[in-house]
Structure formats: C-alpha cells, structure tokens
PDB file of N, CA, C and O in Angstrom:
ATOM      1  N   PRO A  74      -1.177   5.138  11.823  1.00 92.00           N
ATOM      2  CA  PRO A  74      -0.060   4.295  12.249  1.00 92.00           C
ATOM      3  C   PRO A  74      -0.165   2.873  11.675  1.00 92.00           C
ATOM      4  O   PRO A  74      -1.259   2.379  11.430  1.00 92.00           O
ATOM      5  N   LEU A  75       0.968   2.266  11.492  1.00 94.00           N
ATOM      6  CA  LEU A  75       1.014   0.902  10.973  1.00 94.00           C
ATOM      7  C   LEU A  75       0.600  -0.099  12.039  1.00 94.00           C
ATOM      8  O   LEU A  75       0.779   0.143  13.239  1.00 94.00           O
ATOM      9  N   PRO A  76       0.068  -1.247  11.629  1.00 92.00           N
ATOM     10  CA  PRO A  76      -0.293  -2.275  12.604  1.00 92.00           C
ATOM     11  C   PRO A  76       0.950  -2.859  13.280  1.00 92.00           C
ATOM     12  O   PRO A  76       2.060  -2.780  12.729  1.00 92.00           O
ATOM     13  N   GLU A  77       0.747  -3.441  14.422  1.00 89.00           N
ATOM     14  CA  GLU A  77       1.844  -4.055  15.170  1.00 89.00           C
ATOM     15  C   GLU A  77       2.555  -5.073  14.287  1.00 89.00           C
ATOM     16  O   GLU A  77       1.934  -5.815  13.544  1.00 89.00           O
ATOM     17  N   GLY A  78       3.864  -5.081  14.373  1.00 90.00           N
ATOM     18  CA  GLY A  78       4.671  -5.991  13.584  1.00 90.00           C
ATOM     19  C   GLY A  78       5.395  -5.303  12.433  1.00 90.00           C
ATOM     20  O   GLY A  78       6.402  -5.795  11.969  1.00 90.00           O
ATOM     21  N   TRP A  79       4.857  -4.190  11.976  1.00 94.00           N
ATOM     22  CA  TRP A  79       5.500  -3.423  10.919  1.00 94.00           C
ATOM     23  C   TRP A  79       6.156  -2.183  11.503  1.00 94.00           C
ATOM     24  O   TRP A  79       5.522  -1.445  12.231  1.00 94.00           O
ATOM     25  N   SER A  80       7.404  -1.948  11.168  1.00 94.00           N
ATOM     26  CA  SER A  80       8.020  -0.654  11.445  1.00 94.00           C
ATOM     27  C   SER A  80       7.868   0.168  10.177  1.00 94.00           C
ATOM     28  O   SER A  80       7.638  -0.380   9.089  1.00 94.00           O
ATOM     29  N   ARG A  81       8.013   1.453  10.284  1.00 95.00           N
ATOM     30  CA  ARG A  81       7.880   2.302   9.096  1.00 95.00           C
ATOM     31  C   ARG A  81       8.946   1.963   8.056  1.00 95.00           C
ATOM     32  O   ARG A  81       8.680   1.974   6.861  1.00 95.00           O
ATOM     33  N   VAL A  82      10.141   1.629   8.524  1.00 95.00           N
ATOM     34  CA  VAL A  82      11.231   1.309   7.599  1.00 95.00           C
ATOM     35  C   VAL A  82      10.990  -0.039   6.923  1.00 95.00           C
ATOM     36  O   VAL A  82      11.144  -0.165   5.701  1.00 95.00           O
ATOM     37  N   SER A  83      10.583  -1.053   7.681  1.00 94.00           N
ATOM     38  CA  SER A  83      10.356  -2.369   7.073  1.00 94.00           C
ATOM     39  C   SER A  83       9.179  -2.339   6.103  1.00 94.00           C
ATOM     40  O   SER A  83       9.222  -2.956   5.036  1.00 94.00           O
ATOM     41  N   PHE A  84       8.119  -1.602   6.450  1.00 96.00           N
ATOM     42  CA  PHE A  84       6.962  -1.510   5.564  1.00 96.00           C
ATOM     43  C   PHE A  84       7.321  -0.752   4.287  1.00 96.00           C
ATOM     44  O   PHE A  84       7.000  -1.184   3.183  1.00 96.00           O
ATOM     45  N   ALA A  85       8.016   0.360   4.437  1.00 96.00           N
ATOM     46  CA  ALA A  85       8.437   1.140   3.267  1.00 96.00           C
ATOM     47  C   ALA A  85       9.363   0.319   2.371  1.00 96.00           C
ATOM     48  O   ALA A  85       9.227   0.335   1.143  1.00 96.00           O
ATOM     49  N   THR A  86      10.270  -0.406   2.959  1.00 95.00           N
ATOM     50  CA  THR A  86      11.189  -1.246   2.187  1.00 95.00           C
ATOM     51  C   THR A  86      10.429  -2.324   1.433  1.00 95.00           C
ATOM     52  O   THR A  86      10.691  -2.570   0.255  1.00 95.00           O
ATOM     53  N   HIS A  87       9.486  -2.956   2.102  1.00 94.00           N
ATOM     54  CA  HIS A  87       8.690  -3.993   1.448  1.00 94.00           C
ATOM     55  C   HIS A  87       7.943  -3.414   0.244  1.00 94.00           C
ATOM     56  O   HIS A  87       7.947  -3.998  -0.840  1.00 94.00           O
ATOM     57  N   LEU A  88       7.292  -2.272   0.431  1.00 95.00           N
ATOM     58  CA  LEU A  88       6.548  -1.681  -0.678  1.00 95.00           C
ATOM     59  C   LEU A  88       7.474  -1.223  -1.795  1.00 95.00           C
ATOM     60  O   LEU A  88       7.183  -1.422  -2.976  1.00 95.00           O
ATOM     61  N   ARG A  89       8.606  -0.631  -1.450  1.00 94.00           N
ATOM     62  CA  ARG A  89       9.561  -0.198  -2.485  1.00 94.00           C
ATOM     63  C   ARG A  89      10.067  -1.394  -3.284  1.00 94.00           C
ATOM     64  O   ARG A  89      10.249  -1.305  -4.505  1.00 94.00           O
ATOM     65  N   ASN A  90      10.309  -2.512  -2.595  1.00 94.00           N
ATOM     66  CA  ASN A  90      10.741  -3.725  -3.285  1.00 94.00           C
ATOM     67  C   ASN A  90       9.654  -4.267  -4.205  1.00 94.00           C
ATOM     68  O   ASN A  90       9.937  -5.044  -5.119  1.00 94.00           O
ATOM     69  N   SER A  91       8.412  -3.869  -3.961  1.00 93.00           N
ATOM     70  CA  SER A  91       7.285  -4.252  -4.805  1.00 93.00           C
ATOM     71  C   SER A  91       7.017  -3.202  -5.879  1.00 93.00           C
ATOM     72  O   SER A  91       6.022  -3.281  -6.594  1.00 93.00           O
ATOM     73  N   GLY A  92       7.863  -2.185  -5.965  1.00 91.00           N
ATOM     74  CA  GLY A  92       7.724  -1.149  -6.975  1.00 91.00           C
ATOM     75  C   GLY A  92       6.779  -0.025  -6.601  1.00 91.00           C
ATOM     76  O   GLY A  92       6.329   0.726  -7.464  1.00 91.00           O
ATOM     77  N   ILE A  93       6.477   0.099  -5.303  1.00 94.00           N
ATOM     78  CA  ILE A  93       5.548   1.123  -4.828  1.00 94.00           C
ATOM     79  C   ILE A  93       6.336   2.164  -4.046  1.00 94.00           C
ATOM     80  O   ILE A  93       7.008   1.838  -3.073  1.00 94.00           O
ATOM     81  N   GLY A  94       6.233   3.414  -4.456  1.00 91.00           N
ATOM     82  CA  GLY A  94       6.959   4.494  -3.792  1.00 91.00           C
ATOM     83  C   GLY A  94       6.203   5.016  -2.582  1.00 91.00           C
ATOM     84  O   GLY A  94       5.038   5.380  -2.679  1.00 91.00           O
ATOM     85  N   VAL A  95       6.850   5.003  -1.446  1.00 94.00           N
ATOM     86  CA  VAL A  95       6.297   5.565  -0.211  1.00 94.00           C
ATOM     87  C   VAL A  95       7.395   6.327   0.518  1.00 94.00           C
ATOM     88  O   VAL A  95       8.573   6.143   0.233  1.00 94.00           O
ATOM     89  N   VAL A  96       6.996   7.153   1.449  1.00 95.00           N
ATOM     90  CA  VAL A  96       7.942   7.921   2.256  1.00 95.00           C
ATOM     91  C   VAL A  96       7.604   7.677   3.725  1.00 95.00           C
ATOM     92  O   VAL A  96       6.433   7.716   4.105  1.00 95.00           O
ATOM     93  N   THR A  97       8.619   7.423   4.533  1.00 97.00           N
ATOM     94  CA  THR A  97       8.366   7.213   5.961  1.00 97.00           C
ATOM     95  C   THR A  97       7.975   8.527   6.632  1.00 97.00           C
ATOM     96  O   THR A  97       8.248   9.610   6.119  1.00 97.00           O
ATOM     97  N   SER A  98       7.353   8.404   7.774  1.00 96.00           N
ATOM     98  CA  SER A  98       6.859   9.576   8.503  1.00 96.00           C
ATOM     99  C   SER A  98       7.974  10.532   8.924  1.00 96.00           C
ATOM    100  O   SER A  98       7.718  11.702   9.181  1.00 96.00           O
ATOM    101  N   ASP A  99       9.204  10.065   8.951  1.00 95.00           N
ATOM    102  CA  ASP A  99      10.331  10.917   9.348  1.00 95.00           C
ATOM    103  C   ASP A  99      10.435  12.167   8.471  1.00 95.00           C
ATOM    104  O   ASP A  99      10.780  13.239   8.947  1.00 95.00           O
ATOM    105  N   ALA A 100      10.106  12.019   7.194  1.00 94.00           N
ATOM    106  CA  ALA A 100      10.226  13.136   6.256  1.00 94.00           C
ATOM    107  C   ALA A 100       9.251  14.265   6.565  1.00 94.00           C
ATOM    108  O   ALA A 100       9.455  15.394   6.130  1.00 94.00           O
ATOM    109  N   PHE A 101       8.213  13.988   7.320  1.00 93.00           N
ATOM    110  CA  PHE A 101       7.182  14.977   7.607  1.00 93.00           C
ATOM    111  C   PHE A 101       7.194  15.419   9.067  1.00 93.00           C
ATOM    112  O   PHE A 101       6.293  16.107   9.523  1.00 93.00           O
ATOM    113  N   LEU A 102       8.229  15.028   9.772  1.00 91.00           N
ATOM    114  CA  LEU A 102       8.354  15.311  11.200  1.00 91.00           C
ATOM    115  C   LEU A 102       8.750  16.761  11.444  1.00 91.00           C
ATOM    116  O   LEU A 102       9.697  17.269  10.845  1.00 91.00           O
ATOM    117  N   VAL A 103       8.011  17.423  12.319  1.00 92.00           N
ATOM    118  CA  VAL A 103       8.338  18.791  12.704  1.00 92.00           C
ATOM    119  C   VAL A 103       9.096  18.771  14.028  1.00 92.00           C
ATOM    120  O   VAL A 103      10.093  19.447  14.198  1.00 92.00           O
ATOM    121  N   SER A 104       8.604  17.982  14.968  1.00 94.00           N
ATOM    122  CA  SER A 104       9.289  17.826  16.250  1.00 94.00           C
ATOM    123  C   SER A 104       8.852  16.522  16.884  1.00 94.00           C
ATOM    124  O   SER A 104       7.851  15.925  16.499  1.00 94.00           O
ATOM    125  N   GLY A 105       9.617  16.067  17.857  1.00 93.00           N
ATOM    126  CA  GLY A 105       9.290  14.833  18.551  1.00 93.00           C
ATOM    127  C   GLY A 105       9.707  13.602  17.770  1.00 93.00           C
ATOM    128  O   GLY A 105      10.415  13.692  16.771  1.00 93.00           O
ATOM    129  N   ALA A 106       9.234  12.463  18.239  1.00 93.00           N
ATOM    130  CA  ALA A 106       9.592  11.186  17.616  1.00 93.00           C
ATOM    131  C   ALA A 106       8.631  10.854  16.480  1.00 93.00           C
ATOM    132  O   ALA A 106       7.438  11.141  16.550  1.00 93.00           O
ATOM    133  N   ALA A 107       9.163  10.257  15.442  1.00 94.00           N
ATOM    134  CA  ALA A 107       8.337   9.845  14.303  1.00 94.00           C
ATOM    135  C   ALA A 107       7.468   8.662  14.700  1.00 94.00           C
ATOM    136  O   ALA A 107       7.900   7.787  15.455  1.00 94.00           O
ATOM    137  N   ILE A 108       6.248   8.639  14.183  1.00 94.00           N
ATOM    138  CA  ILE A 108       5.371   7.501  14.432  1.00 94.00           C
ATOM    139  C   ILE A 108       5.617   6.439  13.371  1.00 94.00           C
ATOM    140  O   ILE A 108       6.201   6.711  12.321  1.00 94.00           O
ATOM    141  N   GLU A 109       5.189   5.231  13.649  1.00 95.00           N
ATOM    142  CA  GLU A 109       5.338   4.125  12.699  1.00 95.00           C
ATOM    143  C   GLU A 109       4.272   4.271  11.621  1.00 95.00           C
ATOM    144  O   GLU A 109       3.169   3.731  11.717  1.00 95.00           O
ATOM    145  N   ALA A 110       4.597   5.051  10.586  1.00 96.00           N
ATOM    146  CA  ALA A 110       3.656   5.331   9.509  1.00 96.00           C
ATOM    147  C   ALA A 110       4.413   5.668   8.231  1.00 96.00           C
ATOM    148  O   ALA A 110       5.606   5.978   8.274  1.00 96.00           O
ATOM    149  N   VAL A 111       3.713   5.581   7.105  1.00 96.00           N
ATOM    150  CA  VAL A 111       4.257   5.980   5.815  1.00 96.00           C
ATOM    151  C   VAL A 111       3.208   6.819   5.096  1.00 96.00           C
ATOM    152  O   VAL A 111       2.030   6.797   5.444  1.00 96.00           O
ATOM    153  N   ARG A 112       3.652   7.556   4.077  1.00 93.00           N
ATOM    154  CA  ARG A 112       2.734   8.287   3.208  1.00 93.00           C
ATOM    155  C   ARG A 112       2.844   7.700   1.808  1.00 93.00           C
ATOM    156  O   ARG A 112       3.940   7.443   1.318  1.00 93.00           O
ATOM    157  N   VAL A 113       1.707   7.529   1.207  1.00 90.00           N
ATOM    158  CA  VAL A 113       1.630   7.027  -0.160  1.00 90.00           C
ATOM    159  C   VAL A 113       1.156   8.168  -1.036  1.00 90.00           C
ATOM    160  O   VAL A 113       0.169   8.824  -0.726  1.00 90.00           O
ATOM    161  N   CYS A 114       1.853   8.414  -2.117  1.00 84.00           N
ATOM    162  CA  CYS A 114       1.461   9.459  -3.060  1.00 84.00           C
ATOM    163  C   CYS A 114       0.716   8.810  -4.224  1.00 84.00           C
ATOM    164  O   CYS A 114       1.208   7.860  -4.826  1.00 84.00           O
ATOM    165  N   LEU A 115      -0.466   9.323  -4.501  1.00 83.00           N
ATOM    166  CA  LEU A 115      -1.258   8.779  -5.606  1.00 83.00           C
ATOM    167  C   LEU A 115      -1.111   9.600  -6.879  1.00 83.00           C
ATOM    168  O   LEU A 115      -1.792   9.353  -7.863  1.00 83.00           O
ATOM    169  N   GLY A 116      -0.213  10.566  -6.860  1.00 78.00           N
ATOM    170  CA  GLY A 116       0.012  11.390  -8.048  1.00 78.00           C
ATOM    171  C   GLY A 116       0.955  10.703  -9.016  1.00 78.00           C
ATOM    172  O   GLY A 116       1.422   9.593  -8.796  1.00 78.00           O
ATOM    173  N   GLY A 117       1.229  11.368 -10.084  1.00 81.00           N
ATOM    174  CA  GLY A 117       2.170  10.834 -11.060  1.00 81.00           C
ATOM    175  C   GLY A 117       1.457  10.097 -12.177  1.00 81.00           C
ATOM    176  O   GLY A 117       0.236   9.992 -12.208  1.00 81.00           O
ATOM    177  N   ARG A 118       2.257   9.588 -13.089  1.00 87.00           N
ATOM    178  CA  ARG A 118       1.710   8.901 -14.255  1.00 87.00           C
ATOM    179  C   ARG A 118       1.536   7.430 -13.939  1.00 87.00           C
ATOM    180  O   ARG A 118       2.505   6.681 -13.916  1.00 87.00           O
ATOM    181  N   ALA A 119       0.311   7.034 -13.716  1.00 89.00           N
ATOM    182  CA  ALA A 119      -0.002   5.629 -13.479  1.00 89.00           C
ATOM    183  C   ALA A 119      -1.419   5.376 -13.973  1.00 89.00           C
ATOM    184  O   ALA A 119      -2.292   6.237 -13.853  1.00 89.00           O
ATOM    185  N   SER A 120      -1.619   4.201 -14.522  1.00 92.00           N
ATOM    186  CA  SER A 120      -2.959   3.845 -14.976  1.00 92.00           C
ATOM    187  C   SER A 120      -3.814   3.476 -13.765  1.00 92.00           C
ATOM    188  O   SER A 120      -3.300   3.213 -12.672  1.00 92.00           O
ATOM    189  N   ARG A 121      -5.101   3.454 -13.970  1.00 92.00           N
ATOM    190  CA  ARG A 121      -6.015   3.041 -12.894  1.00 92.00           C
ATOM    191  C   ARG A 121      -5.647   1.635 -12.421  1.00 92.00           C
ATOM    192  O   ARG A 121      -5.633   1.349 -11.238  1.00 92.00           O
ATOM    193  N   HIS A 122      -5.318   0.752 -13.362  1.00 95.00           N
ATOM    194  CA  HIS A 122      -4.938  -0.617 -13.015  1.00 95.00           C
ATOM    195  C   HIS A 122      -3.697  -0.636 -12.114  1.00 95.00           C
ATOM    196  O   HIS A 122      -3.648  -1.380 -11.137  1.00 95.00           O
ATOM    197  N   GLU A 123      -2.704   0.174 -12.445  1.00 94.00           N
ATOM    198  CA  GLU A 123      -1.479   0.221 -11.632  1.00 94.00           C
ATOM    199  C   GLU A 123      -1.766   0.733 -10.224  1.00 94.00           C
ATOM    200  O   GLU A 123      -1.226   0.214  -9.245  1.00 94.00           O
ATOM    201  N   VAL A 124      -2.618   1.744 -10.114  1.00 93.00           N
ATOM    202  CA  VAL A 124      -2.970   2.287  -8.798  1.00 93.00           C
ATOM    203  C   VAL A 124      -3.713   1.242  -7.982  1.00 93.00           C
ATOM    204  O   VAL A 124      -3.400   0.999  -6.816  1.00 93.00           O
ATOM    205  N   VAL A 125      -4.697   0.603  -8.595  1.00 95.00           N
ATOM    206  CA  VAL A 125      -5.472  -0.429  -7.890  1.00 95.00           C
ATOM    207  C   VAL A 125      -4.549  -1.560  -7.446  1.00 95.00           C
ATOM    208  O   VAL A 125      -4.607  -2.018  -6.296  1.00 95.00           O
ATOM    209  N   ASN A 126      -3.679  -2.015  -8.338  1.00 95.00           N
ATOM    210  CA  ASN A 126      -2.761  -3.100  -8.004  1.00 95.00           C
ATOM    211  C   ASN A 126      -1.845  -2.705  -6.841  1.00 95.00           C
ATOM    212  O   ASN A 126      -1.644  -3.489  -5.908  1.00 95.00           O
ATOM    213  N   SER A 127      -1.314  -1.503  -6.884  1.00 95.00           N
ATOM    214  CA  SER A 127      -0.419  -1.034  -5.814  1.00 95.00           C
ATOM    215  C   SER A 127      -1.144  -0.953  -4.475  1.00 95.00           C
ATOM    216  O   SER A 127      -0.608  -1.343  -3.436  1.00 95.00           O
ATOM    217  N   LEU A 128      -2.376  -0.448  -4.494  1.00 95.00           N
ATOM    218  CA  LEU A 128      -3.149  -0.359  -3.251  1.00 95.00           C
ATOM    219  C   LEU A 128      -3.505  -1.753  -2.719  1.00 95.00           C
ATOM    220  O   LEU A 128      -3.529  -1.968  -1.505  1.00 95.00           O
ATOM    221  N   GLU A 129      -3.736  -2.697  -3.616  1.00 97.00           N
ATOM    222  CA  GLU A 129      -4.005  -4.079  -3.181  1.00 97.00           C
ATOM    223  C   GLU A 129      -2.772  -4.700  -2.542  1.00 97.00           C
ATOM    224  O   GLU A 129      -2.872  -5.408  -1.540  1.00 97.00           O
ATOM    225  N   VAL A 130      -1.601  -4.432  -3.109  1.00 96.00           N
ATOM    226  CA  VAL A 130      -0.350  -4.932  -2.524  1.00 96.00           C
ATOM    227  C   VAL A 130      -0.159  -4.336  -1.128  1.00 96.00           C
ATOM    228  O   VAL A 130       0.171  -5.044  -0.172  1.00 96.00           O
ATOM    229  N   ALA A 131      -0.382  -3.033  -0.999  1.00 96.00           N
ATOM    230  CA  ALA A 131      -0.230  -2.375   0.301  1.00 96.00           C
ATOM    231  C   ALA A 131      -1.246  -2.921   1.302  1.00 96.00           C
ATOM    232  O   ALA A 131      -0.898  -3.193   2.454  1.00 96.00           O
ATOM    233  N   ALA A 132      -2.489  -3.103   0.884  1.00 96.00           N
ATOM    234  CA  ALA A 132      -3.525  -3.628   1.777  1.00 96.00           C
ATOM    235  C   ALA A 132      -3.189  -5.044   2.227  1.00 96.00           C
ATOM    236  O   ALA A 132      -3.358  -5.388   3.408  1.00 96.00           O
ATOM    237  N   SER A 133      -2.690  -5.853   1.322  1.00 95.00           N
ATOM    238  CA  SER A 133      -2.302  -7.219   1.680  1.00 95.00           C
ATOM    239  C   SER A 133      -1.165  -7.212   2.692  1.00 95.00           C
ATOM    240  O   SER A 133      -1.174  -7.972   3.666  1.00 95.00           O
ATOM    241  N   ALA A 134      -0.191  -6.346   2.474  1.00 95.00           N
ATOM    242  CA  ALA A 134       0.938  -6.250   3.403  1.00 95.00           C
ATOM    243  C   ALA A 134       0.474  -5.812   4.783  1.00 95.00           C
ATOM    244  O   ALA A 134       0.952  -6.318   5.803  1.00 95.00           O
ATOM    245  N   LEU A 135      -0.474  -4.877   4.822  1.00 94.00           N
ATOM    246  CA  LEU A 135      -0.977  -4.398   6.112  1.00 94.00           C
ATOM    247  C   LEU A 135      -1.707  -5.494   6.882  1.00 94.00           C
ATOM    248  O   LEU A 135      -1.703  -5.502   8.108  1.00 94.00           O
ATOM    249  N   SER A 136      -2.322  -6.415   6.174  1.00 93.00           N
ATOM    250  CA  SER A 136      -3.117  -7.441   6.843  1.00 93.00           C
ATOM    251  C   SER A 136      -2.347  -8.725   7.138  1.00 93.00           C
ATOM    252  O   SER A 136      -2.910  -9.675   7.672  1.00 93.00           O
ATOM    253  N   HIS A 137      -1.075  -8.758   6.795  1.00 89.00           N
ATOM    254  CA  HIS A 137      -0.251  -9.945   7.048  1.00 89.00           C
ATOM    255  C   HIS A 137       1.014  -9.551   7.813  1.00 89.00           C
ATOM    256  O   HIS A 137       1.598  -8.511   7.532  1.00 89.00           O
ATOM    257  N   PRO A 138       1.448 -10.410   8.695  1.00 73.00           N
ATOM    258  CA  PRO A 138       2.679 -10.109   9.460  1.00 73.00           C
ATOM    259  C   PRO A 138       3.905 -10.127   8.552  1.00 73.00           C
ATOM    260  O   PRO A 138       3.932 -10.863   7.566  1.00 73.00           O
ATOM    261  N   PRO A 139       4.894  -9.312   8.867  1.00 79.00           N
ATOM    262  CA  PRO A 139       6.103  -9.244   8.040  1.00 79.00           C
ATOM    263  C   PRO A 139       6.805 -10.588   7.860  1.00 79.00           C
ATOM    264  O   PRO A 139       7.429 -10.806   6.838  1.00 79.00           O
ATOM    265  N   ALA A 140       6.695 -11.488   8.811  1.00 70.00           N
ATOM    266  CA  ALA A 140       7.398 -12.769   8.734  1.00 70.00           C
ATOM    267  C   ALA A 140       7.015 -13.549   7.482  1.00 70.00           C
ATOM    268  O   ALA A 140       7.840 -14.263   6.915  1.00 70.00           O
ATOM    269  N   ILE A 141       5.790 -13.408   7.014  1.00 59.00           N
ATOM    270  CA  ILE A 141       5.370 -14.142   5.823  1.00 59.00           C
ATOM    271  C   ILE A 141       6.170 -13.724   4.606  1.00 59.00           C
ATOM    272  O   ILE A 141       6.485 -14.524   3.749  1.00 59.00           O
ATOM    273  N   TYR A 142       6.566 -12.465   4.528  1.00 57.00           N
ATOM    274  CA  TYR A 142       7.306 -11.980   3.377  1.00 57.00           C
ATOM    275  C   TYR A 142       8.774 -12.369   3.444  1.00 57.00           C
ATOM    276  O   TYR A 142       9.404 -12.578   2.419  1.00 57.00           O
ATOM    277  N   SER A 143       9.317 -12.499   4.628  1.00 58.00           N
ATOM    278  CA  SER A 143      10.731 -12.852   4.746  1.00 58.00           C
ATOM    279  C   SER A 143      10.965 -14.316   4.370  1.00 58.00           C
ATOM    280  O   SER A 143      12.068 -14.700   4.089  1.00 58.00           O
ATOM    281  N   SER A 144       9.892 -15.146   4.361  1.00 55.00           N
ATOM    282  CA  SER A 144      10.063 -16.555   4.020  1.00 55.00           C
ATOM    283  C   SER A 144       9.871 -16.822   2.540  1.00 55.00           C
ATOM    284  O   SER A 144      10.087 -17.923   2.064  1.00 55.00           O
ATOM    285  N   ILE A 145       9.433 -15.805   1.774  1.00 56.00           N
ATOM    286  CA  ILE A 145       9.224 -15.971   0.341  1.00 56.00           C
ATOM    287  C   ILE A 145      10.515 -15.648  -0.387  1.00 56.00           C
ATOM    288  O   ILE A 145      11.115 -14.608  -0.187  1.00 56.00           O
ATOM    289  N   VAL A 146      10.945 -16.560  -1.239  1.00 53.00           N
ATOM    290  CA  VAL A 146      12.193 -16.368  -1.980  1.00 53.00           C
ATOM    291  C   VAL A 146      11.882 -16.087  -3.414  1.00 53.00           C
ATOM    292  O   VAL A 146      11.060 -16.598  -4.042  1.00 53.00           O
TER     293      VAL A 146
END
C-alpha cells in the first residue's frame, strides 16, 4: 500500500507525468475495494540507467508528500 497522503490515482498520475508507466490496483481487483497501491512493470525495452532513474523517481515520490509536487511549476 502507498504511504498516507498518496492515493493510487494521484501517485500513478504523478509517475506517468514523469514518464513512468504504472497501473493502479483497480486493474488487478477480483472482488472488494481496491487498495491504495500501484504496480510497476520492470519489463520492456529500457536501459539499466532508465530503470534506475525511474525507480529513484518513484522512491523520491514515496518519501515526499504530494503537496511538494503540486507547488512545482
């Protein structure tokens, strides 16, 4: 699950806006309510540098509240 302050939609949107493809937990739901989570796919054509950079962006987002990103223009 995502840390408090992030919804699955806001986190996914932030990462997509950073060029990182993720899918919200809704896509994997069998029954019940979706949890606040996303899935990251590490497959596809990407260099090691691109993967590392993307994971660093995601890690930074997880450790900072969403408000910091809404103030950056």
